[in-house]
PDB file of C-alpha atoms in Angstrom:
ATOM      1  CA  MET A 227       0.000   0.000   0.000  1.00 40.00           C
ATOM      2  CA  ASP A 228       1.304   3.431  -0.948  1.00 44.00           C
ATOM      3  CA  SER A 229       2.179   5.897   1.863  1.00 46.00           C
ATOM      4  CA  ASN A 230      -0.195   8.557   0.504  1.00 49.00           C
ATOM      5  CA  ASN A 231      -3.093   6.121   0.929  1.00 47.00           C
ATOM      6  CA  ASN A 232      -1.991   5.411   4.503  1.00 44.00           C
ATOM      7  CA  GLU A 233      -1.949   9.116   5.234  1.00 47.00           C
ATOM      8  CA  ASP A 234      -5.384   9.620   3.631  1.00 47.00           C
ATOM      9  CA  ILE A 235      -6.860   6.833   5.749  1.00 39.00           C
ATOM     10  CA  TYR A 236      -5.257   8.307   8.858  1.00 45.00           C
ATOM     11  CA  VAL A 237      -6.463  11.848   8.124  1.00 47.00           C
ATOM     12  CA  LYS A 238     -10.059  10.635   7.734  1.00 46.00           C
ATOM     13  CA  GLY A 239      -9.994   9.687  11.441  1.00 48.00           C
ATOM     14  CA  ILE A 240      -9.185  13.265  12.489  1.00 53.00           C
ATOM     15  CA  LYS A 241     -12.085  15.311  13.824  1.00 57.00           C
ATOM     16  CA  GLU A 242     -12.764  18.876  12.813  1.00 55.00           C
ATOM     17  CA  ASP A 243     -12.633  21.308  15.747  1.00 54.00           C
ATOM     18  CA  LYS A 244     -16.266  22.411  15.919  1.00 55.00           C
ATOM     19  CA  GLU A 245     -17.038  21.607  19.550  1.00 55.00           C
ATOM     20  CA  ASN A 246     -18.577  23.953  22.077  1.00 59.00           C
ATOM     21  CA  LYS A 247     -16.155  25.696  24.411  1.00 61.00           C
ATOM     22  CA  GLU A 248     -17.899  23.962  27.344  1.00 62.00           C
ATOM     23  CA  ASP A 249     -16.960  20.573  25.884  1.00 71.00           C
ATOM     24  CA  LEU A 250     -13.293  21.631  25.837  1.00 74.00           C
ATOM     25  CA  GLU A 251     -12.989  22.542  29.512  1.00 79.00           C
ATOM     26  CA  GLY A 252     -10.045  20.733  31.070  1.00 83.00           C
ATOM     27  CA  LEU A 253      -8.619  19.751  27.675  1.00 89.00           C
ATOM     28  CA  TYR A 254      -5.370  21.015  26.183  1.00 91.00           C
ATOM     29  CA  ASP A 255      -3.989  20.948  22.653  1.00 91.00           C
ATOM     30  CA  LEU A 256      -0.545  19.801  21.600  1.00 92.00           C
ATOM     31  CA  ALA A 257       0.156  21.487  18.255  1.00 91.00           C
ATOM     32  CA  ILE A 258       1.992  19.144  15.923  1.00 92.00           C
ATOM     33  CA  PRO A 259       4.915  20.848  14.157  1.00 89.00           C
ATOM     34  CA  LEU A 260       4.800  20.905  10.372  1.00 85.00           C
ATOM     35  CA  SER A 261       6.657  17.977   8.792  1.00 86.00           C
ATOM     36  CA  MET A 262       6.352  15.740  11.861  1.00 91.00           C
ATOM     37  CA  PRO A 263       6.595  12.172  10.528  1.00 91.00           C
ATOM     38  CA  ILE A 264       3.187  10.487  10.358  1.00 91.00           C
ATOM     39  CA  THR A 265       4.680   7.457  12.126  1.00 91.00           C
ATOM     40  CA  VAL A 266       5.454   9.606  15.169  1.00 93.00           C
ATOM     41  CA  ILE A 267       1.927  11.047  15.168  1.00 94.00           C
ATOM     42  CA  ARG A 268       0.461   7.534  14.993  1.00 93.00           C
ATOM     43  CA  GLU A 269       2.624   6.456  17.925  1.00 93.00           C
ATOM     44  CA  LEU A 270       1.332   9.383  19.972  1.00 94.00           C
ATOM     45  CA  VAL A 271      -2.315   8.636  19.244  1.00 93.00           C
ATOM     46  CA  GLU A 272      -1.875   4.917  19.976  1.00 93.00           C
ATOM     47  CA  LYS A 273       0.253   5.339  23.102  1.00 94.00           C
ATOM     48  CA  PHE A 274      -1.593   8.226  24.775  1.00 93.00           C
ATOM     49  CA  ASP A 275      -5.255   8.968  25.424  1.00 86.00           C
ATOM     50  CA  ILE A 276      -5.310  11.944  23.040  1.00 92.00           C
ATOM     51  CA  GLU A 277      -7.489  12.744  20.079  1.00 91.00           C
ATOM     52  CA  PRO A 278      -6.251  14.159  16.748  1.00 92.00           C
ATOM     53  CA  VAL A 279      -8.202  17.312  15.856  1.00 91.00           C
ATOM     54  CA  LEU A 280      -7.885  19.898  13.084  1.00 91.00           C
ATOM     55  CA  ARG A 281      -7.984  23.458  14.488  1.00 87.00           C
ATOM     56  CA  GLN A 282      -7.721  26.937  12.992  1.00 87.00           C
ATOM     57  CA  ALA A 283      -4.675  28.903  14.145  1.00 86.00           C
ATOM     58  CA  LYS A 284      -2.848  32.048  13.122  1.00 86.00           C
ATOM     59  CA  MET A 285       0.598  31.351  11.707  1.00 83.00           C
ATOM     60  CA  ASP A 286       3.392  33.426  10.230  1.00 82.00           C
ATOM     61  CA  MET A 287       4.547  31.309   7.293  1.00 74.00           C
ATOM     62  CA  THR A 288       5.656  33.968   4.798  1.00 81.00           C
ATOM     63  CA  GLY A 289       6.191  37.105   6.839  1.00 84.00           C
ATOM     64  CA  GLU A 290       2.487  37.776   7.191  1.00 87.00           C
ATOM     65  CA  MET A 291      -0.055  36.301   9.577  1.00 89.00           C
ATOM     66  CA  MET A 292      -2.573  33.918   8.048  1.00 87.00           C
ATOM     67  CA  ASN A 293      -5.212  31.534   9.296  1.00 88.00           C
ATOM     68  CA  ARG A 294      -4.287  27.944   8.733  1.00 86.00           C
ATOM     69  CA  GLU A 295      -5.689  24.598   9.736  1.00 89.00           C
ATOM     70  CA  ILE A 296      -3.261  22.736  12.003  1.00 89.00           C
ATOM     71  CA  LEU A 297      -3.227  19.307  13.565  1.00 92.00           C
ATOM     72  CA  VAL A 298      -3.418  19.190  17.342  1.00 93.00           C
ATOM     73  CA  LEU A 299      -3.631  16.288  19.742  1.00 94.00           C
ATOM     74  CA  ARG A 300      -6.182  16.990  22.461  1.00 93.00           C
ATOM     75  CA  GLY A 301      -6.238  15.564  25.958  1.00 92.00           C
ATOM     76  CA  ASP A 302      -5.853  16.418  29.625  1.00 92.00           C
ATOM     77  CA  LEU A 303      -2.839  18.490  30.701  1.00 93.00           C
ATOM     78  CA  GLU A 304      -0.798  15.627  32.165  1.00 95.00           C
ATOM     79  CA  THR A 305      -1.307  13.454  29.082  1.00 94.00           C
ATOM     80  CA  VAL A 306      -0.514  16.290  26.675  1.00 94.00           C
ATOM     81  CA  ARG A 307       2.713  17.103  28.528  1.00 95.00           C
ATOM     82  CA  ALA A 308       3.779  13.447  28.482  1.00 95.00           C
ATOM     83  CA  ALA A 309       2.885  13.213  24.775  1.00 95.00           C
ATOM     84  CA  GLU A 310       4.919  16.340  23.992  1.00 95.00           C
ATOM     85  CA  LYS A 311       7.984  14.898  25.716  1.00 96.00           C
ATOM     86  CA  TYR A 312       7.517  11.578  23.935  1.00 96.00           C
ATOM     87  CA  MET A 313       6.967  13.308  20.558  1.00 95.00           C
ATOM     88  CA  PHE A 314      10.372  14.990  20.600  1.00 94.00           C
ATOM     89  CA  GLU A 315      12.094  11.833  21.876  1.00 95.00           C
ATOM     90  CA  ALA A 316      10.433   9.837  19.072  1.00 94.00           C
ATOM     91  CA  LEU A 317      11.496  12.468  16.536  1.00 93.00           C
ATOM     92  CA  ASP A 318      15.096  12.239  17.802  1.00 92.00           C
ATOM     93  CA  ARG A 319      14.951   8.433  17.413  1.00 91.00           C
ATOM     94  CA  LYS A 320      13.552   8.797  13.886  1.00 89.00           C
ATOM     95  CA  LEU A 321      16.306  11.265  12.912  1.00 88.00           C
ATOM     96  CA  ALA A 322      18.958   8.956  14.341  1.00 87.00           C
ATOM     97  CA  GLU A 323      17.471   6.087  12.329  1.00 83.00           C
ATOM     98  CA  TRP A 324      17.566   8.161   9.135  1.00 80.00           C
ATOM     99  CA  ASN A 325      21.174   9.183   9.785  1.00 79.00           C
ATOM    100  CA  ARG A 326      22.446   5.655  10.343  1.00 75.00           C
ATOM    101  CA  GLY A 327      24.744   4.374   7.630  1.00 69.00           C
ATOM    102  CA  ASP A 328      23.484   0.782   7.722  1.00 70.00           C
ATOM    103  CA  LYS A 329      20.639   1.510   5.289  1.00 69.00           C
ATOM    104  CA  GLU A 330      23.104   3.017   2.850  1.00 73.00           C
ATOM    105  CA  GLU A 331      25.230  -0.130   3.074  1.00 76.00           C
ATOM    106  CA  LYS A 332      22.194  -2.391   2.690  1.00 75.00           C
ATOM    107  CA  TYR A 333      21.016  -0.598  -0.473  1.00 78.00           C
ATOM    108  CA  ARG A 334      24.530  -0.377  -1.900  1.00 80.00           C
ATOM    109  CA  LYS A 335      24.844  -4.157  -1.581  1.00 82.00           C
ATOM    110  CA  TYR A 336      21.392  -4.620  -3.158  1.00 84.00           C
ATOM    111  CA  TYR A 337      22.229  -2.430  -6.165  1.00 85.00           C
ATOM    112  CA  GLU A 338      25.627  -4.085  -6.613  1.00 87.00           C
ATOM    113  CA  GLU A 339      23.938  -7.500  -6.594  1.00 88.00           C
ATOM    114  CA  GLN A 340      21.349  -6.313  -9.150  1.00 85.00           C
ATOM    115  CA  ALA A 341      24.113  -4.925 -11.377  1.00 86.00           C
ATOM    116  CA  ARG A 342      26.028  -8.215 -11.111  1.00 87.00           C
ATOM    117  CA  LEU A 343      22.894 -10.172 -12.106  1.00 85.00           C
ATOM    118  CA  ARG A 344      22.247  -7.862 -15.075  1.00 81.00           C
ATOM    119  CA  LEU A 345      25.841  -8.242 -16.307  1.00 84.00           C
ATOM    120  CA  LYS A 346      25.571 -12.011 -16.019  1.00 85.00           C
ATOM    121  CA  GLU A 347      22.285 -11.911 -17.941  1.00 80.00           C
ATOM    122  CA  VAL A 348      23.894  -9.841 -20.729  1.00 80.00           C
ATOM    123  CA  LYS A 349      26.839 -12.262 -20.974  1.00 84.00           C
ATOM    124  CA  ASP A 350      24.566 -15.328 -20.964  1.00 85.00           C
ATOM    125  CA  ASN A 351      21.926 -13.882 -23.282  1.00 81.00           C
ATOM    126  CA  PRO A 352      22.861 -10.674 -25.164  1.00 76.00           C
ATOM    127  CA  GLU A 353      19.398 -10.479 -26.769  1.00 76.00           C
ATOM    128  CA  ALA A 354      17.844 -10.037 -23.314  1.00 69.00           C
ATOM    129  CA  VAL A 355      18.998  -6.415 -23.260  1.00 69.00           C
ATOM    130  CA  SER A 356      16.351  -5.542 -25.858  1.00 69.00           C
ATOM    131  CA  ASN A 357      13.645  -6.494 -23.307  1.00 65.00           C
ATOM    132  CA  TRP A 358      14.962  -4.182 -20.598  1.00 65.00           C
ATOM    133  CA  GLU A 359      12.881  -1.158 -19.879  1.00 64.00           C
ATOM    134  CA  ILE A 360      15.094   1.917 -20.036  1.00 61.00           C
ATOM    135  CA  SER A 361      13.705   5.308 -19.032  1.00 59.00           C
ATOM    136  CA  PRO A 362      14.840   8.418 -20.934  1.00 58.00           C
ATOM    137  CA  GLN A 363      16.888  10.806 -18.847  1.00 50.00           C
TER     138      GLN A 363
END
């Protein structure tokens, strides 16, 4: 399944913020920073008793204030504080994972193996090259 579909399915579960102010008493919002990995957001929703909600907020994105819909996770103060701490720890773990060199090594070995197999195929069957799909650059 493609990651865009996963995100679409996830976003459908997010409520619009149209509740009465009375319903919000005792609840706090944790604003999710732009570009927070969806995997981290999922972890937060699954691990903590917080609800994803879309809320209008004023933001300065281009040097001028504008209204924008943002994602917040809503819950009681203690839960929101714990979720905020966890969110940044999870983001640090994700960044460390992305910066590890082992993926680079894994993919380098994969591509070298694929290249070796292609060369062997060309040597064994030169006509096979005509069946290869080559994209224009």
